[in-house]
mmCIF file of C-alpha atoms and ligand atoms in Angstrom:
data_model
loop_
_atom_site.group_PDB
_atom_site.id
_atom_site.type_symbol
_atom_site.label_atom_id
_atom_site.label_comp_id
_atom_site.label_asym_id
_atom_site.label_seq_id
_atom_site.Cartn_x
_atom_site.Cartn_y
_atom_site.Cartn_z
ATOM 1 C CA MET H 33 11.808 7.917 -31.601
ATOM 2 C CA THR H 34 9.969 10.301 -30.209
ATOM 3 C CA GLY H 35 6.870 11.325 -30.709
ATOM 4 C CA VAL H 36 3.314 12.353 -29.062
ATOM 5 C CA ALA H 37 1.586 9.801 -26.915
ATOM 6 C CA THR H 38 -1.717 9.462 -25.135
ATOM 7 C CA ALA H 39 -2.523 7.223 -22.238
ATOM 8 C CA THR H 40 -5.521 6.207 -20.506
ATOM 9 C CA ALA H 41 -5.258 5.320 -16.479
ATOM 10 C CA HIS H 42 -7.907 4.434 -13.990
ATOM 11 C CA PRO H 43 -7.683 5.808 -10.445
ATOM 12 C CA ASN H 44 -7.458 2.826 -7.463
ATOM 13 C CA ILE H 45 -9.114 2.697 -4.317
ATOM 14 C CA ALA H 46 -6.913 1.289 -1.455
ATOM 15 C CA LEU H 47 -8.389 -1.545 0.410
ATOM 16 C CA ALA H 48 -5.205 -1.565 2.658
ATOM 17 C CA LYS H 49 -4.227 2.013 2.942
ATOM 18 C CA TYR H 50 -0.714 3.731 1.974
ATOM 19 C CA TRP H 51 -0.479 7.291 4.449
ATOM 20 C CA GLY H 52 3.311 7.508 5.939
ATOM 21 C CA LYS H 53 6.052 7.883 3.742
ATOM 22 C CA ILE H 54 9.513 7.008 5.212
ATOM 23 C CA GLU H 55 12.931 9.712 5.027
ATOM 24 C CA SER H 56 13.873 9.814 1.653
ATOM 25 C CA PRO H 57 13.724 11.770 -0.945
ATOM 26 C CA THR H 58 12.322 9.423 -3.044
ATOM 27 C CA ASN H 59 8.905 8.722 -2.380
ATOM 28 C CA LEU H 60 8.331 5.636 -0.589
ATOM 29 C CA PRO H 61 5.845 4.158 1.424
ATOM 30 C CA ALA H 62 6.626 3.647 5.173
ATOM 31 C CA VAL H 63 3.389 0.799 4.792
ATOM 32 C CA PRO H 64 2.286 -1.560 2.604
ATOM 33 C CA SER H 65 -0.662 -1.178 0.314
ATOM 34 C CA LEU H 66 -3.046 -2.982 -1.463
ATOM 35 C CA SER H 67 -5.901 -1.296 -3.802
ATOM 36 C CA MET H 68 -8.984 -2.438 -6.354
ATOM 37 C CA THR H 69 -8.029 -0.259 -9.943
ATOM 38 C CA LEU H 70 -11.802 1.564 -10.917
ATOM 39 C CA ASP H 71 -13.827 0.649 -14.601
ATOM 40 C CA ALA H 72 -15.809 3.999 -14.340
ATOM 41 C CA LEU H 73 -12.991 6.805 -14.117
ATOM 42 C CA SER H 74 -10.228 7.628 -15.790
ATOM 43 C CA THR H 75 -7.550 10.440 -16.358
ATOM 44 C CA THR H 76 -6.536 10.716 -20.697
ATOM 45 C CA THR H 77 -2.915 12.787 -20.243
ATOM 46 C CA SER H 78 -1.486 13.055 -23.659
ATOM 47 C CA VAL H 79 2.412 14.060 -24.165
ATOM 48 C CA GLY H 80 4.324 15.340 -26.553
ATOM 49 C CA PHE H 81 8.403 16.014 -26.914
ATOM 50 C CA GLY H 82 10.614 18.565 -29.138
ATOM 51 C CA ARG H 83 7.808 21.450 -29.789
ATOM 52 C CA SER H 84 7.687 24.818 -26.946
ATOM 53 C CA ALA H 85 6.024 23.571 -23.377
ATOM 54 C CA THR H 86 1.651 25.110 -24.175
ATOM 55 C CA GLU H 87 1.384 25.991 -20.120
ATOM 56 C CA THR H 88 3.778 25.671 -17.649
ATOM 57 C CA GLU H 89 4.424 22.578 -16.553
ATOM 58 C CA ALA H 90 3.676 21.866 -12.281
ATOM 59 C CA LYS H 91 6.844 20.741 -10.550
ATOM 60 C CA ARG H 92 5.751 17.921 -9.913
ATOM 61 C CA VAL H 93 4.883 17.195 -13.562
ATOM 62 C CA THR H 94 8.273 18.269 -15.088
ATOM 63 C CA ALA H 95 10.068 15.987 -11.895
ATOM 64 C CA LEU H 96 8.505 13.049 -13.786
ATOM 65 C CA LEU H 97 9.334 14.777 -17.227
ATOM 66 C CA ASP H 98 13.197 14.844 -16.338
ATOM 67 C CA ARG H 99 13.919 11.399 -15.313
ATOM 68 C CA VAL H 100 12.331 10.737 -19.346
ATOM 69 C CA ARG H 101 14.585 12.869 -20.701
ATOM 70 C CA ILE H 102 17.046 11.452 -18.288
ATOM 71 C CA GLU H 103 16.218 7.706 -19.254
ATOM 72 C CA ALA H 104 15.695 8.655 -23.042
ATOM 73 C CA GLY H 105 18.885 11.053 -23.245
ATOM 74 C CA LEU H 106 16.347 13.815 -24.555
ATOM 75 C CA ARG H 107 16.986 17.658 -23.581
ATOM 76 C CA THR H 108 13.960 19.205 -25.591
ATOM 77 C CA ARG H 109 10.355 20.638 -23.721
ATOM 78 C CA ALA H 110 7.356 18.846 -23.794
ATOM 79 C CA TRP H 111 4.020 19.572 -23.441
ATOM 80 C CA VAL H 112 0.949 17.787 -21.851
ATOM 81 C CA GLU H 113 -2.372 17.678 -22.216
ATOM 82 C CA THR H 114 -4.538 16.243 -19.187
ATOM 83 C CA ALA H 115 -8.234 15.446 -18.447
ATOM 84 C CA ASN H 116 -9.936 13.323 -15.832
ATOM 85 C CA ASP H 117 -13.622 12.328 -16.363
ATOM 86 C CA PHE H 118 -13.808 13.019 -13.079
ATOM 87 C CA PRO H 119 -13.587 15.982 -9.968
ATOM 88 C CA THR H 120 -9.483 16.279 -9.482
ATOM 89 C CA GLY H 121 -8.358 16.169 -6.220
ATOM 90 C CA SER H 122 -10.958 15.880 -3.319
ATOM 91 C CA GLY H 123 -9.711 12.612 -2.648
ATOM 92 C CA LEU H 124 -11.062 10.280 -5.956
ATOM 93 C CA ALA H 125 -7.384 9.256 -6.767
ATOM 94 C CA SER H 126 -6.810 11.379 -9.598
ATOM 95 C CA SER H 127 -3.472 11.578 -8.632
ATOM 96 C CA ALA H 128 -3.223 8.073 -8.969
ATOM 97 C CA SER H 129 -4.837 7.923 -12.547
ATOM 98 C CA GLY H 130 -2.756 11.491 -13.330
ATOM 99 C CA PHE H 131 0.390 10.032 -12.647
ATOM 100 C CA ALA H 132 0.016 7.118 -14.065
ATOM 101 C CA ALA H 133 -0.997 7.680 -17.602
ATOM 102 C CA LEU H 134 1.949 10.484 -17.492
ATOM 103 C CA ALA H 135 4.403 8.423 -16.897
ATOM 104 C CA LEU H 136 2.460 5.918 -19.423
ATOM 105 C CA ALA H 137 2.224 9.064 -21.708
ATOM 106 C CA ALA H 138 5.675 10.379 -21.608
ATOM 107 C CA ILE H 139 7.635 7.346 -21.767
ATOM 108 C CA THR H 140 5.604 6.176 -25.226
ATOM 109 C CA ALA H 141 6.322 9.556 -26.318
ATOM 110 C CA ALA H 142 10.145 9.378 -25.546
ATOM 111 C CA GLY H 143 9.923 5.903 -27.614
ATOM 112 C CA LEU H 144 11.481 4.142 -24.484
ATOM 113 C CA GLU H 145 10.003 0.739 -24.393
ATOM 114 C CA TRP H 146 9.738 -0.831 -20.825
ATOM 115 C CA ASP H 147 8.022 -2.998 -18.658
ATOM 116 C CA SER H 148 5.188 -2.613 -16.856
ATOM 117 C CA ALA H 149 6.479 -2.885 -13.418
ATOM 118 C CA LYS H 150 9.513 -0.006 -14.229
ATOM 119 C CA VAL H 151 6.623 2.292 -15.421
ATOM 120 C CA SER H 152 5.124 1.860 -11.839
ATOM 121 C CA ASP H 153 8.571 2.628 -10.305
ATOM 122 C CA LEU H 154 8.179 5.527 -12.459
ATOM 123 C CA ALA H 155 4.959 6.566 -11.518
ATOM 124 C CA ARG H 156 5.604 5.925 -7.391
ATOM 125 C CA GLN H 157 8.591 8.158 -7.156
ATOM 126 C CA SER H 158 5.868 11.168 -8.410
ATOM 127 C CA SER H 159 2.866 9.290 -6.033
ATOM 128 C CA ALA H 160 3.289 5.880 -4.953
ATOM 129 C CA SER H 161 -0.180 5.576 -5.226
ATOM 130 C CA ALA H 162 0.189 5.669 -9.016
ATOM 131 C CA ALA H 163 2.208 2.607 -8.595
ATOM 132 C CA ARG H 164 -0.980 0.672 -8.657
ATOM 133 C CA SER H 165 -2.703 2.115 -11.255
ATOM 134 C CA ILE H 166 -0.290 1.061 -13.647
ATOM 135 C CA PHE H 167 -2.353 -2.204 -12.866
ATOM 136 C CA GLY H 168 -5.860 -3.232 -13.843
ATOM 137 C CA GLY H 169 -8.220 -5.919 -10.990
ATOM 138 C CA PHE H 170 -6.028 -5.526 -7.686
ATOM 139 C CA ALA H 171 -2.471 -4.633 -7.033
ATOM 140 C CA THR H 172 -0.230 -4.289 -3.946
ATOM 141 C CA LEU H 173 2.636 -1.542 -3.903
ATOM 142 C CA ALA H 174 4.991 -3.078 -0.392
ATOM 143 C CA ALA H 175 6.838 -0.732 1.620
ATOM 144 C CA GLY H 176 10.338 0.614 1.011
ATOM 145 C CA ASN H 177 13.008 0.872 3.293
ATOM 146 C CA LEU H 178 16.054 3.249 2.876
ATOM 147 C CA ASP H 179 17.903 0.882 0.502
ATOM 148 C CA THR H 180 15.007 0.917 -1.894
ATOM 149 C CA THR H 181 16.352 1.812 -4.762
ATOM 150 C CA PHE H 182 13.294 0.298 -7.757
ATOM 151 C CA LEU H 183 9.636 -0.241 -5.688
ATOM 152 C CA ALA H 184 6.594 -1.152 -7.968
ATOM 153 C CA ALA H 185 3.620 -2.210 -7.617
ATOM 154 C CA GLU H 186 2.403 -5.661 -7.922
ATOM 155 C CA PRO H 187 -0.603 -7.174 -9.355
ATOM 156 C CA LEU H 188 -2.357 -8.997 -7.305
ATOM 157 C CA ALA H 189 -5.870 -10.326 -9.447
ATOM 158 C CA GLY H 190 -7.468 -10.269 -12.420
ATOM 159 C CA THR H 191 -10.563 -8.171 -13.611
ATOM 160 C CA HIS H 192 -12.550 -11.074 -14.411
ATOM 161 C CA ASP H 193 -13.471 -13.634 -11.955
ATOM 162 C CA TRP H 194 -14.707 -11.950 -8.954
ATOM 163 C CA ALA H 195 -18.047 -9.772 -9.181
ATOM 164 C CA VAL H 196 -17.343 -7.130 -6.970
ATOM 165 C CA ALA H 197 -17.879 -3.995 -6.988
ATOM 166 C CA VAL H 198 -17.277 -0.118 -5.681
ATOM 167 C CA SER H 199 -19.717 2.498 -5.296
ATOM 168 C CA VAL H 200 -18.020 5.893 -5.361
ATOM 169 C CA VAL H 201 -20.568 8.538 -3.177
ATOM 170 C CA ILE H 202 -18.919 12.551 -4.030
ATOM 171 C CA THR H 203 -19.961 13.789 -1.021
ATOM 172 C CA THR H 204 -18.512 17.460 -2.574
ATOM 173 C CA PHE H 205 -17.047 18.191 -5.981
ATOM 174 C CA GLN H 206 -15.325 20.734 -3.770
ATOM 175 C CA PRO H 207 -11.386 20.437 -3.716
ATOM 176 C CA LYS H 208 -9.924 19.245 -0.430
ATOM 177 C CA GLU H 209 -7.839 21.626 1.762
ATOM 178 C CA VAL H 210 -4.895 19.522 2.860
ATOM 179 C CA GLY H 211 -3.248 17.184 0.447
ATOM 180 C CA SER H 212 -2.163 13.872 0.827
ATOM 181 C CA THR H 213 1.802 14.108 1.306
ATOM 182 C CA GLU H 214 1.356 17.324 3.605
ATOM 183 C CA GLY H 215 -1.367 15.555 4.959
ATOM 184 C CA MET H 216 1.168 12.819 5.666
ATOM 185 C CA THR H 217 4.168 14.849 6.633
ATOM 186 C CA HIS H 218 2.331 16.276 9.444
ATOM 187 C CA THR H 219 0.340 13.047 10.564
ATOM 188 C CA ARG H 220 4.386 11.385 10.599
ATOM 189 C CA ALA H 221 5.058 14.093 12.114
ATOM 190 C CA THR H 222 2.599 14.947 15.244
ATOM 191 C CA SER H 223 0.487 12.069 15.413
ATOM 192 C CA PRO H 224 0.954 9.493 17.999
ATOM 193 C CA TYR H 225 -0.590 7.529 16.629
ATOM 194 C CA TYR H 226 1.618 6.895 14.013
ATOM 195 C CA ALA H 227 4.242 4.745 15.223
ATOM 196 C CA ALA H 228 0.815 2.512 15.246
ATOM 197 C CA TRP H 229 -0.594 2.794 12.345
ATOM 198 C CA VAL H 230 2.686 1.565 10.698
ATOM 199 C CA GLU H 231 3.217 -1.314 13.225
ATOM 200 C CA HIS H 232 0.070 -2.775 12.062
ATOM 201 C CA ALA H 233 -0.656 -1.307 8.713
ATOM 202 C CA PRO H 234 1.417 -4.616 7.369
ATOM 203 C CA VAL H 235 -0.981 -6.930 9.495
ATOM 204 C CA LEU H 236 -3.957 -5.551 7.464
ATOM 205 C CA PHE H 237 -1.943 -5.809 4.401
ATOM 206 C CA GLU H 238 -1.751 -9.648 4.751
ATOM 207 C CA ARG H 239 -5.289 -10.062 5.638
ATOM 208 C CA ALA H 240 -6.427 -7.925 2.585
ATOM 209 C CA ARG H 241 -3.921 -9.346 0.719
ATOM 210 C CA ALA H 242 -5.407 -13.546 1.389
ATOM 211 C CA ALA H 243 -9.125 -12.153 1.575
ATOM 212 C CA VAL H 244 -8.433 -11.486 -2.723
ATOM 213 C CA LEU H 245 -6.641 -14.457 -2.643
ATOM 214 C CA ALA H 246 -9.702 -15.915 -1.306
ATOM 215 C CA ARG H 247 -12.725 -13.877 -2.825
ATOM 216 C CA ASP H 248 -13.767 -13.772 0.113
ATOM 217 C CA LEU H 249 -15.880 -10.045 -0.403
ATOM 218 C CA HIS H 250 -16.676 -10.305 4.128
ATOM 219 C CA ALA H 251 -13.216 -10.381 4.519
ATOM 220 C CA LEU H 252 -11.547 -7.847 2.689
ATOM 221 C CA GLY H 253 -14.804 -5.410 3.451
ATOM 222 C CA THR H 254 -13.871 -6.146 6.483
ATOM 223 C CA VAL H 255 -10.129 -5.417 6.640
ATOM 224 C CA ALA H 256 -11.227 -2.736 4.475
ATOM 225 C CA GLU H 257 -13.454 -0.762 7.032
ATOM 226 C CA GLU H 258 -10.311 -1.241 10.015
ATOM 227 C CA SER H 259 -7.757 0.176 7.044
ATOM 228 C CA ALA H 260 -9.429 2.953 6.674
ATOM 229 C CA PHE H 261 -10.731 3.834 10.352
ATOM 230 C CA ALA H 262 -7.064 3.242 11.509
ATOM 231 C CA MET H 263 -5.848 5.666 9.037
ATOM 232 C CA HIS H 264 -8.424 8.144 9.804
ATOM 233 C CA ALA H 265 -7.928 8.370 13.580
ATOM 234 C CA CYS H 266 -4.394 8.160 13.112
ATOM 235 C CA ALA H 267 -4.518 11.457 11.150
ATOM 236 C CA MET H 268 -7.610 12.819 13.304
ATOM 237 C CA ALA H 269 -4.865 13.118 16.611
ATOM 238 C CA ALA H 270 -2.397 14.741 14.515
ATOM 239 C CA ALA H 271 -2.192 18.258 15.758
ATOM 240 C CA PRO H 272 -4.002 20.043 14.732
ATOM 241 C CA ALA H 273 -5.926 17.175 13.935
ATOM 242 C CA LEU H 274 -6.605 16.666 10.253
ATOM 243 C CA VAL H 275 -10.557 15.198 9.482
ATOM 244 C CA TYR H 276 -11.140 14.523 6.345
ATOM 245 C CA LEU H 277 -14.594 13.370 7.015
ATOM 246 C CA SER H 278 -17.689 15.478 6.794
ATOM 247 C CA PRO H 279 -21.063 15.060 8.357
ATOM 248 C CA VAL H 280 -22.659 13.893 4.992
ATOM 249 C CA THR H 281 -19.764 11.194 5.327
ATOM 250 C CA LEU H 282 -20.587 9.797 8.810
ATOM 251 C CA ALA H 283 -23.944 9.859 7.294
ATOM 252 C CA VAL H 284 -23.361 7.542 4.064
ATOM 253 C CA ILE H 285 -21.338 5.337 6.363
ATOM 254 C CA GLU H 286 -23.905 5.162 8.946
ATOM 255 C CA THR H 287 -26.742 3.709 6.075
ATOM 256 C CA VAL H 288 -24.245 1.841 4.135
ATOM 257 C CA ARG H 289 -24.330 -0.163 8.076
ATOM 258 C CA SER H 290 -28.225 -0.032 7.939
ATOM 259 C CA LEU H 291 -27.841 -1.834 4.885
ATOM 260 C CA GLY H 292 -25.183 -4.624 6.267
ATOM 261 C CA ARG H 293 -28.171 -4.687 8.594
ATOM 262 C CA SER H 294 -30.917 -5.576 6.118
ATOM 263 C CA GLY H 295 -28.643 -8.001 4.339
ATOM 264 C CA VAL H 296 -26.554 -6.234 1.667
ATOM 265 C CA PRO H 297 -23.340 -6.680 2.301
ATOM 266 C CA ALA H 298 -21.196 -3.793 1.647
ATOM 267 C CA TYR H 299 -18.033 -1.580 3.641
ATOM 268 C CA VAL H 300 -16.461 1.568 3.232
ATOM 269 C CA THR H 301 -13.378 3.021 2.979
ATOM 270 C CA MET H 302 -12.748 6.800 2.662
ATOM 271 C CA ASP H 303 -8.970 7.996 1.525
ATOM 272 C CA ALA H 304 -7.533 11.820 2.278
ATOM 273 C CA GLY H 305 -10.657 13.320 1.011
ATOM 274 C CA PRO H 306 -14.763 13.600 2.706
ATOM 275 C CA GLN H 307 -15.704 10.750 -0.679
ATOM 276 C CA VAL H 308 -17.629 7.431 0.176
ATOM 277 C CA LYS H 309 -16.581 4.603 -1.651
ATOM 278 C CA VAL H 310 -18.760 1.476 -1.291
ATOM 279 C CA LEU H 311 -16.930 -1.988 -1.635
ATOM 280 C CA SER H 312 -20.349 -4.944 -2.681
ATOM 281 C CA ARG H 313 -21.167 -8.070 -4.840
ATOM 282 C CA ALA H 314 -21.588 -5.843 -8.065
ATOM 283 C CA ALA H 315 -25.197 -7.896 -8.115
ATOM 284 C CA ASP H 316 -26.221 -5.522 -5.459
ATOM 285 C CA ALA H 317 -24.580 -2.185 -6.394
ATOM 286 C CA ALA H 318 -27.059 -0.836 -8.711
ATOM 287 C CA HIS H 319 -29.503 -0.966 -5.476
ATOM 288 C CA ILE H 320 -27.152 0.519 -2.723
ATOM 289 C CA ALA H 321 -26.667 3.643 -5.309
ATOM 290 C CA SER H 322 -29.872 4.028 -5.181
ATOM 291 C CA VAL H 323 -30.173 4.097 -1.779
ATOM 292 C CA LEU H 324 -27.103 6.104 -1.510
ATOM 293 C CA ARG H 325 -28.642 8.713 -4.035
ATOM 294 C CA GLN H 326 -31.235 9.601 -1.426
ATOM 295 C CA VAL H 327 -28.455 10.500 1.598
ATOM 296 C CA PRO H 328 -29.243 14.268 2.297
ATOM 297 C CA GLY H 329 -25.621 16.263 0.341
ATOM 298 C CA VAL H 330 -25.467 13.433 -1.488
ATOM 299 C CA GLU H 331 -23.803 14.648 -5.094
ATOM 300 C CA LYS H 332 -23.275 11.514 -7.275
ATOM 301 C CA VAL H 333 -22.899 8.269 -6.426
ATOM 302 C CA ILE H 334 -20.984 6.513 -9.400
ATOM 303 C CA VAL H 335 -20.430 2.761 -9.573
ATOM 304 C CA ALA H 336 -17.236 0.960 -10.868
ATOM 305 C CA ARG H 337 -15.968 -2.765 -11.358
ATOM 306 C CA PRO H 338 -12.524 -3.678 -11.168
ATOM 307 C CA GLY H 339 -10.840 -1.867 -14.280
ATOM 308 C CA PRO H 340 -8.001 -1.911 -16.466
ATOM 309 C CA ALA H 341 -4.264 -1.441 -16.662
ATOM 310 C CA ALA H 342 -3.235 1.632 -17.859
ATOM 311 C CA SER H 343 -2.958 1.962 -21.782
ATOM 312 C CA ALA H 344 -0.827 4.112 -24.280
ATOM 313 C CA LYS H 345 -0.618 4.059 -27.968
ATOM 314 C CA ILE H 346 1.346 6.839 -30.075
ATOM 315 C CA ILE H 347 -0.688 9.121 -31.930
ATOM 316 C CA ARG H 348 1.856 10.184 -34.238
ATOM 317 C CA GLN H 349 5.967 9.458 -34.594
ATOM 318 C CA ALA H 350 7.694 12.994 -34.938
ATOM 319 C CA PRO H 351 9.188 13.715 -37.861
HETATM 320 O O1 PMV C 623 -0.360 8.174 -3.192
HETATM 321 P P1 PMV C 623 -1.152 9.286 -3.048
HETATM 322 O O2 PMV C 623 0.101 11.116 -2.693
HETATM 323 O O3 PMV C 623 -1.840 9.989 -4.287
HETATM 324 O O4 PMV C 623 -1.678 9.281 -1.425
HETATM 325 C C1 PMV C 623 -1.809 8.135 -1.381
HETATM 326 C C2 PMV C 623 -2.917 7.689 -0.059
HETATM 327 C C3 PMV C 623 -4.628 7.168 0.036
HETATM 328 O O5 PMV C 623 -5.083 7.787 -1.452
HETATM 329 C C4 PMV C 623 -5.131 7.762 1.055
HETATM 330 C C5 PMV C 623 -4.441 6.251 0.687
HETATM 331 C C6 PMV C 623 -3.801 4.848 -0.641
HETATM 332 O O6 PMV C 623 -3.435 4.000 -0.592
HETATM 333 O O7 PMV C 623 -4.523 5.477 -2.249
#
């Protein structure tokens, strides 16, 4: 039975980065990735089938809803309402929480009872990072290949037995100029370092996975920095260059390094935007956040802990 459903999902930060897609129409990542879901940020999305649409649905949203319509045998239009409690489109992984929440709200509203893997596969087709936000704690997503027909993220570790935090350092509220899909296509087409990145990323992924399983913050932080800088180096070598980092990003990185030298272990990572996410022990996060708030140009710092899986509820059954 269809109805109206609301789902909440949290963005995730990749500690072993996904950057690059294989040449296929189904949005398959060329490299494996590993992420931590962030509790302090969230997207809430409601979907209802069987009414007229309240707004023009964006193409990527329509594509996901069409997949759900096919699975549920529905032909009715849907309406979608969504809100983030954090800045959208500037490297804070809003596409991850956005498409995870949309996928879960849509299948729930359509009356489909799917397991998390199937919802993750659906979300992945719109945004590969969204596949990981279906799960809480730490999650992984394998690379795809030309024969892949189903690819879901997998949970790696829960949220309660490791006291780590990620401080999200917002350096601008402006949306980024080059989205991740466009950035990845451009990098693959023009960066001389792309092949090296695709070859090296699985090695970084395995190290990150082992570090999470061993609950080894130093090992995880070290490999997370290597992954982030390798991804950015690869993107910067594209022609023309893709430079996502700003002077404020670099000032934050420098401050995190001096915190490390003063005995506070902290590690940086950046996605396709100028924001910095700082991995640390949970007990150090308040201090790290207060130091980073003093860096000129920093707008806001939000401390996040490993967050929960995406969840949904039916608000109303269709009459
Ligand atoms: O799946 P997308 O389109 O949101 O791309 C995500 C790309 C990065 O955020 C840069 C890396 C990642 O693994 O999340």
